[in-house]
C-alpha positions as semicolon CSV with decimal commas, in nm:
position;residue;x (nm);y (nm);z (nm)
1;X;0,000;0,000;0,000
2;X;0,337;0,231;0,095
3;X;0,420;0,181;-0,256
4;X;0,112;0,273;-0,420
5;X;0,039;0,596;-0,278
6;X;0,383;0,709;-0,341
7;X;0,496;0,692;0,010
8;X;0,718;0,471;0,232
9;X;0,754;0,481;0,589
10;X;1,120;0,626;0,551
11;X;1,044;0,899;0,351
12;X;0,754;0,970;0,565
13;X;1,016;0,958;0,835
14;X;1,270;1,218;0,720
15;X;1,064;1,522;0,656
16;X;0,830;1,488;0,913
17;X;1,065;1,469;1,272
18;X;1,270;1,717;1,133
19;X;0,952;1,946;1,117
20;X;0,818;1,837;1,468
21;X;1,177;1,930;1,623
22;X;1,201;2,238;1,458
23;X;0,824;2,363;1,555
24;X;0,919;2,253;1,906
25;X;1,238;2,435;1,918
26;X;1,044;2,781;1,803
27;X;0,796;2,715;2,058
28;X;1,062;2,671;2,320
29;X;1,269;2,948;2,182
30;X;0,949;3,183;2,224
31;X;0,875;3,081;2,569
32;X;1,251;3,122;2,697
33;X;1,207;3,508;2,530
34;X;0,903;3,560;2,728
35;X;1,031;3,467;3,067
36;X;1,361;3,651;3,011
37;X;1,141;3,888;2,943
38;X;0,963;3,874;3,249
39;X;1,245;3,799;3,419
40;X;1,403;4,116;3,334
41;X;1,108;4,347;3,419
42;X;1,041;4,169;3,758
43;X;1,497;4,234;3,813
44;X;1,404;4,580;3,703
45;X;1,056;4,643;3,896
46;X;1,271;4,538;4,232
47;X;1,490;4,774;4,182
48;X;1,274;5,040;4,182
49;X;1,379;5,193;3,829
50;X;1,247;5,560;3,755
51;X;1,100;5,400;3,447
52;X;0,850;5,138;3,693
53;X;0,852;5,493;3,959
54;X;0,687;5,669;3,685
55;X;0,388;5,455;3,663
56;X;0,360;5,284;3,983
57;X;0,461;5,527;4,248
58;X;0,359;5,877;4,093
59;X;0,262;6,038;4,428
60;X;0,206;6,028;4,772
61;X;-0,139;6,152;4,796
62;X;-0,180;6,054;5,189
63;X;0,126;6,033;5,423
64;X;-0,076;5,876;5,674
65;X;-0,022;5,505;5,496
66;X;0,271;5,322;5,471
67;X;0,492;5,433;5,169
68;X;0,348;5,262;4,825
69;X;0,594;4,969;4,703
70;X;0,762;5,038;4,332
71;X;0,577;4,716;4,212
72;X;0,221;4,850;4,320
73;X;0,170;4,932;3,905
74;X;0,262;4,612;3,827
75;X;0,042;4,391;4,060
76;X;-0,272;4,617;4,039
77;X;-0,258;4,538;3,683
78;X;-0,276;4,137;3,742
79;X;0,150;4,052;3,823
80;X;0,236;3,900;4,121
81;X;0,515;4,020;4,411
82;X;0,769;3,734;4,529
83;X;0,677;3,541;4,818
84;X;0,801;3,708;5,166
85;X;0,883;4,037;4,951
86;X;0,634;4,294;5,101
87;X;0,732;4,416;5,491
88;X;0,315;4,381;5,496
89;X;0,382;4,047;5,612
90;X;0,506;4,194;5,989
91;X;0,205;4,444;6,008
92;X;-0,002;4,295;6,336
93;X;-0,096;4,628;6,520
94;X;-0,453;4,811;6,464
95;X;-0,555;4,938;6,140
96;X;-0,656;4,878;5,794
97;X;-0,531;4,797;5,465
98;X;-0,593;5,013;5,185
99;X;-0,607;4,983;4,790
100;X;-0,248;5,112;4,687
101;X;-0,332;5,307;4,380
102;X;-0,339;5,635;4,388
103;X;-0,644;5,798;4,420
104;X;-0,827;5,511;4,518
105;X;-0,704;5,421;4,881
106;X;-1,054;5,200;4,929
107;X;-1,055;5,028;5,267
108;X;-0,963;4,641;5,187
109;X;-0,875;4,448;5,489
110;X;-0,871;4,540;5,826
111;X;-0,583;4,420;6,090
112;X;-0,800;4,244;6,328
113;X;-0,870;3,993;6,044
114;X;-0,502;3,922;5,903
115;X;-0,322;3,572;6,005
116;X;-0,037;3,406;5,909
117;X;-0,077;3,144;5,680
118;X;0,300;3,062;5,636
119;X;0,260;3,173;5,240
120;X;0,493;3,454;5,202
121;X;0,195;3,701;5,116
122;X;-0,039;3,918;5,322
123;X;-0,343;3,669;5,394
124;X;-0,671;3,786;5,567
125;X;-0,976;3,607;5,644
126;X;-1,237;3,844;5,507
127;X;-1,264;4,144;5,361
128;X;-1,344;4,514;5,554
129;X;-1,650;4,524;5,368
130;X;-1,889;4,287;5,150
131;X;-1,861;4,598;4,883
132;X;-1,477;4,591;4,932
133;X;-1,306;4,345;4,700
134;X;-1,473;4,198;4,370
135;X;-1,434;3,855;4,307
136;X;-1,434;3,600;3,971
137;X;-1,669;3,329;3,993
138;X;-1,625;2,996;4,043
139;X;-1,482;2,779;3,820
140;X;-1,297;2,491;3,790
141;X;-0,926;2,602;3,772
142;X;-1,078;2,792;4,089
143;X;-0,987;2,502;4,323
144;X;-0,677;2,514;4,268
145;X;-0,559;2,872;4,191
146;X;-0,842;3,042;4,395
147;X;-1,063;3,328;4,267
148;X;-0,979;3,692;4,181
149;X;-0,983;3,890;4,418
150;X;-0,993;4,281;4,269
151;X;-1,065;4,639;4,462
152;X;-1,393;4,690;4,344
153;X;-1,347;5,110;4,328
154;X;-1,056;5,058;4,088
155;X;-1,032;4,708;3,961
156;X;-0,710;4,657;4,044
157;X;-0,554;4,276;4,111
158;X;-0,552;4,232;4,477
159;X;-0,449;3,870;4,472
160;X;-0,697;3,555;4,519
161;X;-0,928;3,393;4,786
162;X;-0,869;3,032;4,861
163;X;-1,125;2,797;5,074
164;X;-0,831;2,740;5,328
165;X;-0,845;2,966;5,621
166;X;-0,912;2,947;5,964
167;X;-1,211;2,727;5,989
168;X;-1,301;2,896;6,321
169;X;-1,360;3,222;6,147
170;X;-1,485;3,215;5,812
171;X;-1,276;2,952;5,619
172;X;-1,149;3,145;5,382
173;X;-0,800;3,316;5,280
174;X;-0,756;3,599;5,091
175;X;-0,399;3,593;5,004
176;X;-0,321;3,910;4,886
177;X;-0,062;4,082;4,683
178;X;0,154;4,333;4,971
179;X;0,193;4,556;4,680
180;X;-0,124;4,604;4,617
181;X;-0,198;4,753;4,986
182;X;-0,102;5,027;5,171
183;X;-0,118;5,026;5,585
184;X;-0,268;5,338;5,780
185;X;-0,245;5,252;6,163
186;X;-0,490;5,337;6,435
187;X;-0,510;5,676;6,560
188;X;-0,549;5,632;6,934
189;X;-0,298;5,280;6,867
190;X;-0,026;5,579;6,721
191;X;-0,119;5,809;6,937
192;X;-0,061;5,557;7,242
193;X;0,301;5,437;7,088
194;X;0,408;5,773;7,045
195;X;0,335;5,840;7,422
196;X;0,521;5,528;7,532
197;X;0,832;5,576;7,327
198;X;0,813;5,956;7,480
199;X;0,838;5,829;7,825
């Protein structure tokens, strides 16, 4: 039958693996570009470059939060911090967690529901507010890479709720980009500190 149509096995062979290797060495090629790509903005974003300053940190409208981080840009428009990157993670005393863009500032997450879930990211286990944070709906790839969780004034990527948190609260943990949030402490808790460290 090979030899009827015109075509063996072998020369089937020759032109065809060639083909396969090359379309797989393109596709490889044009992944590796991408995440050098990446690689290099993320080496560039955590450096703080005036090019990222320009677009992520272009004023401190209230200097009553915690300064905004250089990657706050990047993560409000869907990227993602490293792991144990944001000095959010330390924040335990009174306050609340605001949206990081400027101009927006929305009340997120308060202090008195943040825990450590041994992630490397803020994690809370609900929201200030039901109207606070905007999430996707449910889906499949949802059990395993949670939902998206946005600011619902601005729409910016917070991060994502999972179905993990402390069971004796509400289940649920919002792990949340540190980027994405500013911290404005307590008055009477900074008020009180102040007081102490002036004795």
């Amino acid at each position: 039958a090979g030899s009827q149509s015109g075509w063996s096995e072998k020369t089937m062979r020759g032109p065809i693996i060639p083909c396969l290797l090359a379309a797989h060495g393109a596709a490889f090629r044009s992944h590796a570009r991408v995440a050098l790509s990446h690689r290099s903005w993320c080496d560039a974003a955590c450096r703080g470059t005036s090019t990222l300053r320009a677009t992520a940190d272009d004023g401190d409208d209230d200097p009553s939060l915690t300064p905004k981080s250089p990657l706050a840009g990047y993560v409000l428009g869907g990227g993602t911090e490293m792991a144990w990157s944001s000095d959010l993670n330390d924040v335990k005393e009174p306050g609340t967690f605001v949206c990081s863009r400027t101009g927006c500032n929305e009340p997120l997450f308060s202090s008195s529901t943040k825990f450590e879930s041994g992630t490397g990211w803020p994690s809370f286990w609900a929201p200030a507010s039901e109207d606070a944070v905007d999430l996707a709906g449910p889906g499949f790839l949802t059990l395993v890479f949670g939902r998206e969780a946005k600011c619902k004034t601005c729409g910016g990527h917070l991060g994502h709720r999972f179905d993990d948190g402390p069971i004796w609260e509400t289940g649920k943990r919002y792990c949340i980009n540190g980027a994405a949030l500013r911290f404005r402490a307590e008055m009477a808790a900074s008020i009180s500190e102040d007081a102490s460290s002036g004795a």
